[in-house]
Short mmCIF file of C-alpha atoms in Angstrom, two decimals:
data_model
loop_
_atom_site.label_atom_id
_atom_site.label_comp_id
_atom_site.label_asym_id
_atom_site.label_seq_id
_atom_site.Cartn_x
_atom_site.Cartn_y
_atom_site.Cartn_z
CA MET A 1 0.02 -0.23 0.21
CA GLU A 2 1.12 3.42 -0.90
CA VAL A 3 1.25 5.83 2.45
CA ASP A 4 -2.00 7.67 1.79
CA LYS A 5 -3.77 4.16 1.73
CA LEU A 6 -2.15 3.16 4.58
CA LYS A 7 -2.97 5.60 6.69
CA GLU A 8 -6.45 5.74 5.71
CA TYR A 9 -7.03 1.91 6.55
CA ILE A 10 -5.19 2.71 9.74
CA THR A 11 -7.46 5.58 10.63
CA SER A 12 -10.94 3.92 9.61
CA TYR A 13 -9.91 0.53 11.19
CA SER A 14 -12.56 -0.94 13.12
CA LEU A 15 -13.32 -4.27 15.22
CA ASN A 16 -16.86 -4.21 14.09
CA ASN A 17 -15.35 -4.78 10.78
CA CYS A 18 -13.69 -8.15 11.77
CA VAL A 19 -14.93 -11.11 10.03
CA ARG A 20 -16.56 -12.23 13.81
CA GLY A 21 -17.55 -8.76 14.47
CA SER A 22 -15.78 -7.19 17.60
CA GLN A 23 -16.78 -9.91 19.88
CA GLY A 24 -16.69 -7.65 22.92
CA TYR A 25 -13.48 -5.93 22.30
CA THR A 26 -13.36 -2.03 21.79
CA ARG A 27 -9.94 -0.91 21.45
CA VAL A 28 -6.32 -2.34 20.19
CA LEU A 29 -3.93 -1.80 22.48
CA MET A 30 -0.43 -1.26 21.18
CA GLN A 31 1.77 -2.33 24.49
CA LEU A 32 5.35 -1.19 24.52
CA PHE A 33 7.99 -2.76 26.62
CA GLY A 34 11.27 -3.26 27.28
CA PHE A 35 14.74 -1.63 28.63
CA LEU A 36 14.73 2.08 30.06
CA GLY A 37 16.02 4.54 27.43
CA HIS A 38 15.66 2.33 24.11
CA GLY A 39 12.67 4.40 22.14
CA LYS A 40 9.65 3.77 23.61
CA SER A 41 8.23 7.13 23.70
CA SER A 42 10.20 8.46 21.01
CA LEU A 43 8.39 5.49 18.83
CA ILE A 44 4.86 6.76 20.33
CA ASN A 45 5.75 10.36 19.22
CA SER A 46 6.61 9.44 15.68
CA CYS A 47 3.44 7.59 15.13
CA LYS A 48 1.02 10.07 16.49
CA TYR A 49 2.87 12.65 13.91
CA VAL A 50 2.65 9.92 11.15
CA LEU A 51 -0.84 9.68 11.51
CA GLY A 52 -1.70 13.50 12.24
CA ASP A 53 -1.76 16.36 9.69
CA LYS A 54 0.26 18.86 12.35
CA ALA A 55 3.49 19.65 12.99
CA TYR A 56 5.78 17.76 14.82
CA THR A 57 4.25 18.09 18.85
CA PRO A 58 6.04 15.52 21.44
CA CYS A 59 3.23 14.12 23.54
CA ALA A 60 5.79 11.48 25.38
CA GLN A 61 8.18 13.06 26.96
CA ALA A 62 11.62 11.17 25.58
CA ALA A 63 14.83 10.39 27.48
CA PRO A 64 18.14 10.54 26.56
CA ALA A 65 19.73 7.51 24.97
CA ASP A 66 21.16 5.82 27.88
CA GLY A 67 18.21 7.66 30.56
CA GLY A 68 14.34 6.26 30.70
CA LEU A 69 11.70 8.86 31.91
CA THR A 70 8.97 6.84 31.91
CA MET A 71 7.58 5.72 35.49
CA GLU A 72 3.79 5.35 34.99
CA ARG A 73 1.85 3.61 32.00
CA ARG A 74 0.86 6.23 30.10
CA ALA A 75 -2.09 6.06 27.34
CA TYR A 76 -1.70 7.73 23.99
CA PRO A 77 -4.39 7.23 21.55
CA LEU A 78 -3.63 7.19 17.87
CA THR A 79 -7.31 6.92 16.79
CA ASP A 80 -10.49 6.13 18.00
CA THR A 81 -9.64 2.35 18.19
CA ILE A 82 -6.00 2.21 18.20
CA THR A 83 -4.20 3.43 21.03
CA MET A 84 -0.05 3.01 22.22
CA VAL A 85 0.81 2.36 25.88
CA ASP A 86 3.95 3.33 27.31
CA ASN A 87 4.69 1.00 29.72
CA ARG A 88 7.55 1.49 32.56
CA GLY A 89 10.47 -0.03 31.24
CA CYS A 90 12.75 -2.49 32.95
CA SER A 91 16.27 -1.80 33.95
CA THR A 92 17.13 -5.52 34.11
CA MET A 93 15.48 -8.71 33.10
CA ASN A 94 14.82 -10.30 36.21
CA SER A 95 12.03 -11.92 37.77
CA PHE A 96 10.79 -9.42 39.67
CA GLU A 97 10.68 -6.89 37.36
CA MET A 98 9.26 -8.99 34.78
CA GLY A 99 6.42 -9.87 37.04
CA GLU A 100 5.32 -6.27 36.76
CA VAL A 101 6.07 -6.08 33.09
CA TYR A 102 3.93 -8.95 32.81
CA ALA A 103 1.21 -7.11 35.04
CA GLN A 104 1.19 -4.24 33.03
CA LEU A 105 1.04 -6.32 29.31
CA GLY A 106 -2.00 -8.39 31.35
CA ASN A 107 -3.86 -5.14 31.68
CA PHE A 108 -3.89 -5.54 35.22
CA LEU A 109 -2.35 -2.00 36.07
CA PRO A 110 -4.26 1.21 35.50
CA LEU A 111 -3.33 3.31 32.89
CA ASN A 112 -2.09 7.18 33.34
CA GLU A 113 -0.66 6.12 36.91
CA GLN A 114 2.71 5.27 38.56
CA VAL A 115 3.96 2.17 38.26
CA GLU A 116 5.73 0.79 41.56
CA TRP A 117 8.04 -2.39 41.67
CA THR A 118 6.48 -5.17 43.97
CA LYS A 119 8.72 -7.54 45.77
CA GLU A 120 6.18 -10.24 47.11
CA TYR A 121 3.69 -12.33 46.47
CA GLU A 122 1.10 -10.24 48.42
CA ASP A 123 1.92 -7.08 47.04
CA MET A 124 0.81 -8.89 43.62
CA ILE A 125 -2.34 -10.26 45.01
CA CYS A 126 -3.17 -6.81 46.16
CA GLN A 127 -2.54 -5.24 42.65
CA LEU A 128 -4.93 -8.06 41.16
CA GLU A 129 -7.76 -7.66 43.37
CA ASP A 130 -7.47 -3.77 42.89
CA ALA A 131 -7.82 -4.55 39.31
CA ASP A 132 -10.68 -6.84 39.73
CA VAL A 133 -12.70 -3.79 41.05
CA GLU A 134 -13.40 -2.37 37.62
CA PRO A 135 -11.83 -5.21 35.56
CA ASN A 136 -10.69 -3.98 32.08
CA PHE A 137 -11.35 -7.12 29.35
CA THR A 138 -12.09 -5.00 26.38
CA ASP A 139 -9.11 -4.51 25.06
CA PHE A 140 -7.33 -6.45 22.12
CA ILE A 141 -3.60 -6.52 23.44
CA VAL A 142 -0.83 -6.91 20.98
CA PRO A 143 2.87 -6.97 22.49
CA ILE A 144 5.69 -5.04 21.47
CA PHE A 145 9.35 -5.11 22.19
CA VAL A 146 11.47 -1.95 21.75
CA TYR A 147 15.26 -2.48 21.61
CA SER A 148 17.40 0.48 20.44
CA ALA A 149 20.03 -0.76 17.51
CA ARG A 150 22.79 1.93 19.77
CA LYS A 151 22.87 -1.11 22.10
CA ASP A 152 24.41 -4.84 22.03
CA VAL A 153 22.76 -7.87 23.53
CA ALA A 154 24.67 -9.29 26.24
CA ASP A 155 25.07 -12.96 25.80
CA LYS A 156 22.98 -13.65 29.37
CA GLU A 157 20.34 -11.43 27.69
CA VAL A 158 19.58 -13.50 24.91
CA GLU A 159 17.92 -16.53 27.04
CA GLU A 160 16.43 -14.27 29.21
CA MET A 161 14.64 -12.77 25.89
CA LYS A 162 13.70 -16.41 24.76
CA THR A 163 11.69 -16.96 27.74
CA ILE A 164 10.22 -13.71 28.02
CA PHE A 165 8.84 -13.68 24.50
CA LYS A 166 7.61 -17.19 24.70
CA ASN A 167 5.68 -15.75 28.41
CA CYS A 168 4.50 -12.73 26.38
CA ARG A 169 3.00 -15.28 23.82
CA ASP A 170 1.29 -17.41 26.55
CA LEU A 171 0.30 -14.19 28.17
CA THR A 172 -1.37 -12.43 25.13
CA GLY A 173 -1.62 -15.21 22.60
CA ILE A 174 0.49 -12.87 20.43
CA TYR A 175 4.45 -13.35 19.77
CA PRO A 176 6.09 -9.67 20.19
CA ILE A 177 6.41 -7.92 17.48
CA ILE A 178 10.03 -6.57 17.71
CA VAL A 179 10.90 -3.18 16.98
CA LEU A 180 14.58 -1.88 16.48
CA THR A 181 14.71 1.49 16.73
CA ASN A 182 18.10 4.15 15.65
CA LYS A 183 18.24 1.76 12.96
CA THR A 184 21.04 3.65 11.25
CA SER A 185 23.12 4.11 14.45
CA GLY A 186 24.01 0.70 15.13
CA ASN A 187 24.16 -3.23 13.99
CA PHE A 188 20.90 -3.86 12.73
CA SER A 189 22.12 -6.79 10.80
CA ARG A 190 23.45 -8.65 13.98
CA LEU A 191 20.46 -7.68 16.03
CA ARG A 192 18.13 -9.14 13.20
CA ASP A 193 19.85 -12.07 13.53
CA ILE A 194 19.65 -12.73 17.23
CA PHE A 195 15.84 -11.85 17.21
CA GLU A 196 15.40 -14.10 14.56
CA GLY A 197 17.22 -17.12 16.32
CA LEU A 198 14.80 -16.26 18.99
CA GLY A 199 11.86 -16.87 17.37
CA ALA A 200 10.70 -13.24 16.25
CA GLU A 201 8.24 -13.54 13.53
CA GLU A 202 8.00 -9.84 12.71
CA ILE A 203 11.11 -7.38 13.02
CA LEU A 204 11.09 -4.01 12.00
CA ALA A 205 14.03 -1.25 11.90
CA VAL A 206 12.77 2.56 12.32
CA GLU A 207 14.61 5.74 12.81
CA ASN A 208 12.25 7.57 15.06
CA TYR A 209 11.23 11.27 14.61
CA THR A 210 12.58 13.85 16.94
CA GLU A 211 12.27 17.38 17.66
CA GLU A 212 15.65 17.98 16.32
CA ASP A 213 15.16 15.76 12.92
CA HIS A 214 11.35 15.63 11.89
CA VAL A 215 11.57 16.20 8.46
CA LYS A 216 8.91 14.47 6.56
CA THR A 217 10.05 11.53 3.92
CA ARG A 218 7.95 9.09 2.31
CA GLY A 219 10.31 5.92 3.34
CA ARG A 220 10.38 7.41 7.06
CA HIS A 221 6.42 7.53 7.35
CA MET A 222 6.30 3.88 5.94
CA GLN A 223 8.14 2.61 8.66
CA PHE A 224 5.51 3.44 11.49
CA LEU A 225 2.77 2.57 8.90
CA LYS A 226 3.46 -0.60 8.39
CA LEU A 227 4.39 -1.05 12.05
CA ILE A 228 0.91 -0.28 12.82
CA HIS A 229 -0.76 -2.06 9.86
CA LYS A 230 1.17 -5.33 11.22
CA VAL A 231 -0.60 -4.59 14.46
CA LEU A 232 -3.61 -4.85 12.63
CA GLU A 233 -2.85 -7.86 10.81
CA ASP A 234 -2.13 -10.00 13.80
CA VAL A 235 -5.32 -8.88 15.30
CA ASN A 236 -7.02 -9.67 12.27
CA PHE A 237 -5.86 -13.07 12.07
CA ARG A 238 -6.70 -13.43 15.92
CA MET A 239 -10.43 -12.35 15.38
CA GLN A 240 -10.95 -14.92 13.07
CA GLU A 241 -11.34 -17.42 15.88
CA GLU A 242 -14.45 -17.32 18.29
CA ARG A 243 -13.24 -15.26 21.72
CA ASN A 244 -14.71 -14.86 24.64
CA PRO A 245 -12.70 -11.28 26.46
CA ARG A 246 -13.61 -11.97 29.91
CA LYS A 247 -12.21 -15.85 29.88
CA GLU A 248 -9.12 -14.45 28.14
CA ARG A 249 -8.65 -11.93 31.08
CA ALA A 250 -8.90 -14.67 33.61
CA GLU A 251 -6.50 -16.73 31.95
CA ARG A 252 -3.81 -13.86 31.66
CA LYS A 253 -4.42 -13.34 35.51
CA LYS A 254 -3.71 -17.48 36.19
CA PHE A 255 -0.75 -16.95 34.20
CA LEU A 256 0.56 -13.96 36.38
CA LEU A 257 -0.32 -15.77 39.54
CA LYS A 258 1.50 -18.77 38.50
CA PHE A 259 4.57 -17.21 37.37
CA VAL A 260 4.65 -14.76 40.72
CA HIS A 261 4.24 -18.08 42.76
CA ASN A 262 7.05 -20.05 40.99
CA ARG A 263 9.31 -16.96 41.26
CA ASP A 264 8.80 -16.40 45.12
CA THR A 265 9.23 -19.92 45.47
CA LYS A 266 12.38 -19.89 43.83
CA GLN A 267 13.52 -17.07 45.77
#
């Protein structure tokens, strides 16, 4: 598709037009996760810029390359149906931080509120009980792992990522889409090979628009439109099956409780 056709498809997308209708879903949630300072916020700003008709205006506050500013789970609507979520990033992939990442991806933590890392099973139980007061089961979740091409993948992280990606698939039903940011500033080919070896099904490379560099080009626009289109293709594929949003939320909760219980038992 050309830029205008892709943009029109995305902005007019409705879950009601899926083969079986919306089946109780009201929104597609593009859930960004990954390490601190790898470009999640800048990716959101770029997607909003590409879909809008206005000058570049950063909505999500981006951090320096080695920083990371997002300490909350912040939602940014792209269209009436599609929302991107800037989840709090992790500094390491230890089991404590990943438990909190899974809680965010599973939609058990409220949007637009501070995210506090929990370290006890009881704390996670309290979070889940709070989430059950007003349970959110109408979001169709698509996980997106963001990694900067400026960084190298340490050997110990490879096996950790393999487990994490499998857990994300088990949690959401979709293997995470891999987005490599800063594609012209690092060894993209090596990273692509690593993530393919981990079983990644979709790997996209982007160069985020920034306040310093936001000159529109067709090729750069297509990077972000293709990402959103890939998300919608995953949604359409999964929505061909008969689905039960309430039951799927219950299964996500079981997964999270089992993960945290096993984690604390090992500790």
